[in-house]
Amino acid sequence: MSAADPIAELRAAVEGAARALRDGEPSGQAPTLDRPPKPELGDYSTNAAMLLAGALGRPPREVAELLRAELEREPGAAGGLERVEVAGPGFINLFMSDAWHRRALAGLVAAGERLGPAPVERPERVLVEFVSANPTGPVHVGTGRHAAYGDALVRLLEAVGHEVEREYYVNDAGGQVRRFADSIAARMAGEEPPEDGYGGAYIGELAARLRAEGIDPGDREALGRRGVELVLEGVRATLERFGVRFDNWFSERSLHERGEVDSALADLERRGYTYRSEGALWLRTTAFGDDKDRVLVRAGGEPTYFAADVAYHWDKLERGYDRLVDVLGADHHGYVPRLRAAIEAMGGDPERFEALIMRLVHIVEQGERVQMSKRTGDFVTLDELVDDIGVDATRWFMLWRSIDTTVDVDLELARSQSSENPVYYVQYAHARIASILRKAGAAGEEAAAGPPPEGPRRPLDPSERELLKRLLEFPGEVREAAARRAPHRICAYATAVAADFHSFYRDCRVIGAEGEGVERERLALCLVTKRTIAAALGLLGISAPERM
């Protein structure tokens, strides 16, 4: 359950005032409610007048004056407004009273750990499939970005009320598994893997393990199956260490063994979307916007990877999810239109399918990018990166940029314990507040968490107001980050909270502050800031240390 949201209430008051000018009719496009770039422009600003001007047939500034009068009468705003000003072409700047800020702080204190947004109006049952790396080698740092992103996305979707499952699609069939088995067999025989095989040191380790288990190198089926099992054991352990869990591990092999590939292809044939040409079976994806039709079964009778993916998404649809989210690699841009076409051909709604394309990750050491190649074995594993900079720094550097941006993980920066290191900067703010609350003692923290003092109050310091307004943005930031599938927004928000806290602590004495109830009020602000940073970091799967 979420806390009361004063920003949502203020937004509702602005919308209510706009409706009043239209005799209760909806005002159309929702007005903005933003923080102006300068404090002298108010606490919040709205473009409601400019949006209404056309419908009312009056100049925006004239509409703004009418809205100002309505806002001063609006029950949801009047109690908190200090004054309302009209600026520029018709912006309305809202100056909120200290009493409004104090009520907002009291609401945040009373909410305890429940600082997130209210649930969305129409929660969905969502399947997020991510990582899904071929089970032919250990998890490398590129896959680690998928893991951090997918996990944070699920946390965000759950935070706004969706029912979400995590799924890992195991590509344990097809040519890559045959090449994997051939590579292991070559190492068991003391030979080099084939040119199109896998050459990492881990192949030699697997060969030794399988030899010790008595598996015949000539039995490629057994080698492939057992090799995949062993690799997946390592993948699970790495991801668990990284704080990532899955509800389902879905086997591609099982699709073939259960006949689901054949069933899906038969269903497409019944719908009239397949045809044969040059001995191959094709799906008519051009009927749904793809640039060319796609092969499902090759002339030799072997299903393509696309055929298995069609069957897999057919299976997802059959399981009744409202939304399918696939986190895909940078080389999958061209794959998305054919998957959408296949979903539509099977009778699904392609708008309920989302493909999120991840850009690459580069490790930077002493200013140089470390080259990675999974085939040759010249790659940095996720375990190696975590050993070096830790889980928290790894997750932060994987998440702090949008997925359509390539990430450079600067090892020297990630190792540093300074304000230049962004995750250290945010965690240090949390630890610093924890130290302040420890210094205040049990009585101080209990007072901070209690009801606010009564009686005359001193004016709030500008740094207190700025920090509190930032804290009030948290529900909206979570909603926006979830809707945009953008965990990096939470990184930016957590950094902004930390910066505002450090400014507050520079400007305002907390322990021993003079004045009736001042220390208690500032301790309450510290407590809520600490809870908010912890909640933001929790959405990213990053710890909030009490000491550093």
CSV table of N, CA and C in Angstrom, one decimal, residues 310-412:
chain,number,residue,atom,x,y,z
A,310,VAL,N,8.7,-19.1,-32.7
A,310,VAL,CA,7.3,-19.0,-33.0
A,310,VAL,C,6.5,-19.9,-32.0
A,311,ALA,N,7.0,-21.1,-31.9
A,311,ALA,CA,6.3,-22.0,-31.0
A,311,ALA,C,6.4,-21.6,-29.5
A,312,TYR,N,7.5,-21.0,-29.2
A,312,TYR,CA,7.7,-20.5,-27.8
A,312,TYR,C,6.8,-19.3,-27.5
A,313,HIS,N,6.6,-18.4,-28.4
A,313,HIS,CA,5.7,-17.3,-28.2
A,313,HIS,C,4.2,-17.8,-28.3
A,314,TRP,N,4.0,-18.8,-29.1
A,314,TRP,CA,2.6,-19.4,-29.1
A,314,TRP,C,2.3,-20.0,-27.7
A,315,ASP,N,3.3,-20.6,-27.1
A,315,ASP,CA,3.2,-21.2,-25.8
A,315,ASP,C,2.9,-20.1,-24.7
A,316,LYS,N,3.6,-18.9,-24.9
A,316,LYS,CA,3.4,-17.8,-24.0
A,316,LYS,C,2.0,-17.3,-24.1
A,317,LEU,N,1.5,-17.2,-25.3
A,317,LEU,CA,0.1,-16.7,-25.5
A,317,LEU,C,-0.9,-17.7,-24.9
A,318,GLU,N,-0.6,-19.0,-25.0
A,318,GLU,CA,-1.5,-20.0,-24.4
A,318,GLU,C,-1.5,-20.0,-22.9
A,319,ARG,N,-0.4,-19.5,-22.3
A,319,ARG,CA,-0.4,-19.4,-20.9
A,319,ARG,C,-1.2,-18.2,-20.3
A,320,GLY,N,-1.7,-17.4,-21.2
A,320,GLY,CA,-2.7,-16.3,-20.8
A,320,GLY,C,-2.1,-15.1,-20.2
A,321,TYR,N,-0.9,-14.7,-20.6
A,321,TYR,CA,-0.4,-13.4,-20.1
A,321,TYR,C,-1.0,-12.3,-20.8
A,322,ASP,N,-1.2,-11.1,-20.1
A,322,ASP,CA,-1.7,-9.9,-20.8
A,322,ASP,C,-0.6,-9.2,-21.6
A,323,ARG,N,0.6,-9.4,-21.2
A,323,ARG,CA,1.7,-8.7,-21.9
A,323,ARG,C,3.0,-9.5,-21.9
A,324,LEU,N,3.6,-9.6,-23.0
A,324,LEU,CA,4.9,-10.3,-23.2
A,324,LEU,C,6.0,-9.3,-23.4
A,325,VAL,N,7.0,-9.4,-22.6
A,325,VAL,CA,8.1,-8.5,-22.7
A,325,VAL,C,9.4,-9.3,-22.9
A,326,ASP,N,10.1,-9.1,-24.0
A,326,ASP,CA,11.3,-9.8,-24.3
A,326,ASP,C,12.5,-8.7,-24.3
A,327,VAL,N,13.5,-9.0,-23.5
A,327,VAL,CA,14.7,-8.2,-23.5
A,327,VAL,C,15.7,-8.9,-24.4
A,328,LEU,N,16.0,-8.2,-25.5
A,328,LEU,CA,16.8,-8.8,-26.6
A,328,LEU,C,18.1,-8.1,-26.7
A,329,GLY,N,19.1,-8.8,-27.4
A,329,GLY,CA,20.4,-8.3,-27.6
A,329,GLY,C,20.4,-7.3,-28.7
A,330,ALA,N,21.6,-6.6,-28.8
A,330,ALA,CA,21.7,-5.5,-29.8
A,330,ALA,C,21.6,-6.0,-31.2
A,331,ASP,N,21.8,-7.2,-31.5
A,331,ASP,CA,21.8,-7.8,-32.9
A,331,ASP,C,20.4,-8.3,-33.2
A,332,HIS,N,19.4,-8.0,-32.4
A,332,HIS,CA,18.0,-8.5,-32.7
A,332,HIS,C,17.0,-7.5,-33.2
A,333,HIS,N,17.5,-6.3,-33.7
A,333,HIS,CA,16.6,-5.3,-34.2
A,333,HIS,C,15.7,-5.9,-35.3
A,334,GLY,N,16.3,-6.6,-36.3
A,334,GLY,CA,15.6,-7.1,-37.4
A,334,GLY,C,14.7,-8.3,-37.0
A,335,TYR,N,14.9,-8.8,-35.8
A,335,TYR,CA,14.1,-10.0,-35.4
A,335,TYR,C,12.7,-9.6,-34.9
A,336,VAL,N,12.6,-8.3,-34.5
A,336,VAL,CA,11.4,-7.9,-33.8
A,336,VAL,C,10.2,-7.9,-34.8
A,337,PRO,N,10.3,-7.4,-36.0
A,337,PRO,CA,9.1,-7.4,-36.9
A,337,PRO,C,8.6,-8.8,-37.2
A,338,ARG,N,9.5,-9.7,-37.3
A,338,ARG,CA,9.0,-11.1,-37.7
A,338,ARG,C,8.3,-11.7,-36.5
A,339,LEU,N,8.8,-11.4,-35.2
A,339,LEU,CA,8.1,-12.0,-34.0
A,339,LEU,C,6.7,-11.4,-33.9
A,340,ARG,N,6.6,-10.1,-34.1
A,340,ARG,CA,5.3,-9.4,-34.0
A,340,ARG,C,4.4,-10.0,-35.1
A,341,ALA,N,4.9,-10.2,-36.3
A,341,ALA,CA,4.1,-10.8,-37.3
A,341,ALA,C,3.6,-12.2,-37.0
A,342,ALA,N,4.5,-13.0,-36.4
A,342,ALA,CA,4.2,-14.4,-36.0
A,342,ALA,C,3.1,-14.3,-34.9
A,343,ILE,N,3.2,-13.4,-33.9
A,343,ILE,CA,2.2,-13.3,-32.9
A,343,ILE,C,0.8,-13.0,-33.5
A,344,GLU,N,0.8,-12.0,-34.4
A,344,GLU,CA,-0.5,-11.6,-35.0
A,344,GLU,C,-1.0,-12.8,-35.9
A,345,ALA,N,-0.1,-13.5,-36.6
A,345,ALA,CA,-0.6,-14.6,-37.4
A,345,ALA,C,-1.2,-15.7,-36.5
A,346,MET,N,-0.8,-15.8,-35.3
A,346,MET,CA,-1.3,-16.8,-34.4
A,346,MET,C,-2.6,-16.4,-33.7
A,347,GLY,N,-3.0,-15.1,-34.0
A,347,GLY,CA,-4.2,-14.6,-33.4
A,347,GLY,C,-4.0,-13.8,-32.2
A,348,GLY,N,-2.7,-13.5,-31.8
A,348,GLY,CA,-2.5,-12.7,-30.7
A,348,GLY,C,-2.5,-11.2,-31.0
A,349,ASP,N,-2.5,-10.4,-30.0
A,349,ASP,CA,-2.5,-8.9,-30.2
A,349,ASP,C,-1.0,-8.5,-30.2
A,350,PRO,N,-0.4,-8.1,-31.3
A,350,PRO,CA,1.0,-7.7,-31.4
A,350,PRO,C,1.3,-6.5,-30.5
A,351,GLU,N,0.3,-5.7,-30.1
A,351,GLU,CA,0.5,-4.5,-29.2
A,351,GLU,C,0.8,-5.0,-27.8
A,352,ARG,N,0.5,-6.2,-27.5
A,352,ARG,CA,0.8,-6.7,-26.2
A,352,ARG,C,2.2,-7.4,-26.1
A,353,PHE,N,2.9,-7.3,-27.2
A,353,PHE,CA,4.3,-7.8,-27.2
A,353,PHE,C,5.2,-6.6,-27.3
A,354,GLU,N,6.2,-6.6,-26.4
A,354,GLU,CA,7.2,-5.6,-26.3
A,354,GLU,C,8.6,-6.2,-26.5
A,355,ALA,N,9.4,-5.7,-27.3
A,355,ALA,CA,10.8,-6.1,-27.5
A,355,ALA,C,11.7,-4.9,-27.1
A,356,LEU,N,12.5,-5.1,-26.1
A,356,LEU,CA,13.4,-4.1,-25.6
A,356,LEU,C,14.8,-4.5,-26.0
A,357,ILE,N,15.4,-3.6,-26.8
A,357,ILE,CA,16.7,-4.0,-27.3
A,357,ILE,C,17.8,-3.3,-26.5
A,358,MET,N,18.7,-4.2,-26.0
A,358,MET,CA,19.8,-3.7,-25.2
A,358,MET,C,21.1,-3.4,-26.0
A,359,ARG,N,21.7,-2.3,-25.8
A,359,ARG,CA,23.0,-2.0,-26.4
A,359,ARG,C,24.1,-2.7,-25.7
A,360,LEU,N,25.3,-2.6,-26.2
A,360,LEU,CA,26.4,-3.4,-25.7
A,360,LEU,C,27.0,-2.8,-24.4
A,361,VAL,N,27.9,-3.6,-23.8
A,361,VAL,CA,28.6,-3.2,-22.6
A,361,VAL,C,30.1,-3.3,-22.9
A,362,HIS,N,30.9,-2.3,-22.5
A,362,HIS,CA,32.3,-2.4,-22.7
A,362,HIS,C,33.0,-2.2,-21.3
A,363,ILE,N,34.0,-3.0,-21.1
A,363,ILE,CA,34.8,-2.8,-19.9
A,363,ILE,C,36.0,-2.0,-20.2
A,364,VAL,N,36.2,-0.9,-19.4
A,364,VAL,CA,37.3,0.0,-19.7
A,364,VAL,C,38.3,-0.1,-18.5
A,365,GLU,N,39.5,-0.4,-18.9
A,365,GLU,CA,40.6,-0.5,-17.9
A,365,GLU,C,41.7,0.4,-18.4
A,366,GLN,N,42.1,1.4,-17.5
A,366,GLN,CA,43.1,2.3,-17.8
A,366,GLN,C,42.9,3.0,-19.2
A,367,GLY,N,41.6,3.3,-19.4
A,367,GLY,CA,41.3,4.1,-20.6
A,367,GLY,C,41.1,3.3,-21.8
A,368,GLU,N,41.3,2.0,-21.7
A,368,GLU,CA,41.2,1.1,-22.9
A,368,GLU,C,40.1,0.1,-22.8
A,369,ARG,N,39.3,-0.1,-23.8
A,369,ARG,CA,38.3,-1.1,-23.8
A,369,ARG,C,38.8,-2.5,-23.9
A,370,VAL,N,38.3,-3.4,-23.0
A,370,VAL,CA,38.7,-4.8,-23.0
A,370,VAL,C,37.9,-5.5,-24.1
A,371,GLN,N,38.6,-6.2,-25.0
A,371,GLN,CA,37.8,-6.9,-26.1
A,371,GLN,C,37.2,-8.2,-25.6
A,372,MET,N,36.1,-8.6,-26.1
A,372,MET,CA,35.4,-9.8,-25.6
A,372,MET,C,34.9,-10.6,-26.8
A,373,SER,N,35.1,-11.9,-26.7
A,373,SER,CA,34.6,-12.8,-27.7
A,373,SER,C,34.3,-14.1,-27.1
A,374,LYS,N,33.0,-14.5,-27.0
A,374,LYS,CA,32.6,-15.7,-26.3
A,374,LYS,C,33.1,-16.9,-27.0
A,375,ARG,N,33.2,-16.9,-28.3
A,375,ARG,CA,33.7,-18.1,-29.1
A,375,ARG,C,35.1,-18.4,-28.7
A,376,THR,N,36.0,-17.4,-28.7
A,376,THR,CA,37.4,-17.7,-28.5
A,376,THR,C,37.7,-17.8,-27.0
A,377,GLY,N,36.8,-17.4,-26.2
A,377,GLY,CA,37.1,-17.4,-24.7
A,377,GLY,C,37.7,-16.2,-24.2
A,378,ASP,N,38.0,-15.2,-25.1
A,378,ASP,CA,38.6,-14.0,-24.6
A,378,ASP,C,37.5,-13.0,-24.2
A,379,PHE,N,36.9,-13.2,-23.0
A,379,PHE,CA,35.8,-12.4,-22.5
A,379,PHE,C,35.9,-12.3,-21.0
A,380,VAL,N,35.2,-11.2,-20.5
A,380,VAL,CA,35.2,-11.0,-19.1
A,380,VAL,C,33.9,-11.6,-18.6
A,381,THR,N,33.9,-12.5,-17.6
A,381,THR,CA,32.7,-13.0,-17.1
A,381,THR,C,32.1,-12.1,-16.1
A,382,LEU,N,30.8,-12.3,-15.8
A,382,LEU,CA,30.1,-11.5,-14.8
A,382,LEU,C,30.7,-11.7,-13.5
A,383,ASP,N,31.1,-13.0,-13.2
A,383,ASP,CA,31.7,-13.3,-11.9
A,383,ASP,C,33.0,-12.5,-11.7
A,384,GLU,N,33.8,-12.4,-12.8
A,384,GLU,CA,35.1,-11.7,-12.7
A,384,GLU,C,34.8,-10.2,-12.4
A,385,LEU,N,33.8,-9.6,-13.0
A,385,LEU,CA,33.5,-8.2,-12.8
A,385,LEU,C,33.0,-8.0,-11.4
A,386,VAL,N,32.2,-8.9,-10.9
A,386,VAL,CA,31.6,-8.8,-9.5
A,386,VAL,C,32.8,-9.0,-8.5
A,387,ASP,N,33.7,-9.9,-8.8
A,387,ASP,CA,34.8,-10.1,-7.9
A,387,ASP,C,35.6,-8.8,-7.8
A,388,ASP,N,35.7,-8.1,-8.9
A,388,ASP,CA,36.5,-6.8,-8.9
A,388,ASP,C,35.8,-5.7,-8.3
A,389,ILE,N,34.6,-5.3,-8.7
A,389,ILE,CA,33.9,-4.1,-8.2
A,389,ILE,C,32.7,-4.3,-7.3
A,390,GLY,N,32.3,-5.6,-7.1
A,390,GLY,CA,31.1,-5.9,-6.3
A,390,GLY,C,29.8,-5.9,-7.0
A,391,VAL,N,28.8,-6.5,-6.4
A,391,VAL,CA,27.5,-6.5,-7.0
A,391,VAL,C,26.8,-5.2,-7.2
A,392,ASP,N,26.9,-4.3,-6.2
A,392,ASP,CA,26.2,-3.1,-6.2
A,392,ASP,C,26.8,-2.2,-7.3
A,393,ALA,N,28.1,-2.0,-7.4
A,393,ALA,CA,28.7,-1.2,-8.5
A,393,ALA,C,28.4,-1.8,-9.8
A,394,THR,N,28.4,-3.1,-9.9
A,394,THR,CA,28.2,-3.7,-11.2
A,394,THR,C,26.7,-3.4,-11.7
A,395,ARG,N,25.8,-3.6,-10.8
A,395,ARG,CA,24.4,-3.3,-11.2
A,395,ARG,C,24.2,-1.9,-11.5
A,396,TRP,N,24.7,-1.0,-10.7
A,396,TRP,CA,24.6,0.5,-11.0
A,396,TRP,C,25.1,0.8,-12.4
A,397,PHE,N,26.3,0.4,-12.7
A,397,PHE,CA,26.9,0.8,-13.9
A,397,PHE,C,26.2,0.1,-15.1
A,398,MET,N,25.5,-1.0,-14.9
A,398,MET,CA,24.7,-1.6,-15.9
A,398,MET,C,23.4,-0.9,-16.1
A,399,LEU,N,23.0,-0.2,-15.1
A,399,LEU,CA,21.6,0.4,-15.1
A,399,LEU,C,21.5,1.9,-15.3
A,400,TRP,N,22.6,2.6,-15.1
A,400,TRP,CA,22.5,4.1,-15.0
A,400,TRP,C,22.4,4.8,-16.4
A,401,ARG,N,22.4,4.0,-17.4
A,401,ARG,CA,22.2,4.6,-18.8
A,401,ARG,C,21.0,3.9,-19.4
A,402,SER,N,20.4,4.6,-20.3
A,402,SER,CA,19.2,4.1,-21.1
A,402,SER,C,19.7,2.9,-21.9
A,403,ILE,N,18.8,1.9,-22.1
A,403,ILE,CA,19.2,0.7,-22.8
A,403,ILE,C,19.6,0.9,-24.2
A,404,ASP,N,19.2,2.1,-24.8
A,404,ASP,CA,19.6,2.4,-26.2
A,404,ASP,C,21.0,3.1,-26.2
A,405,THR,N,21.7,3.1,-25.1
A,405,THR,CA,23.0,3.7,-25.0
A,405,THR,C,24.0,2.6,-24.7
A,406,THR,N,25.1,2.6,-25.4
A,406,THR,CA,26.2,1.7,-25.0
A,406,THR,C,26.8,2.1,-23.7
A,407,VAL,N,27.1,1.1,-22.8
A,407,VAL,CA,27.6,1.4,-21.5
A,407,VAL,C,29.1,1.0,-21.5
A,408,ASP,N,29.9,2.0,-20.9
A,408,ASP,CA,31.3,1.7,-20.6
A,408,ASP,C,31.4,1.6,-19.1
A,409,VAL,N,31.9,0.5,-18.6
A,409,VAL,CA,32.1,0.3,-17.2
A,409,VAL,C,33.6,0.6,-16.9
A,410,ASP,N,33.8,1.8,-16.3
A,410,ASP,CA,35.1,2.2,-16.0
A,410,ASP,C,35.5,1.6,-14.7
A,411,LEU,N,36.4,0.7,-14.7
A,411,LEU,CA,36.8,0.0,-13.5
A,411,LEU,C,37.4,0.8,-12.5
A,412,GLU,N,38.2,1.8,-12.9
A,412,GLU,CA,38.9,2.7,-11.9
A,412,GLU,C,37.8,3.5,-11.2
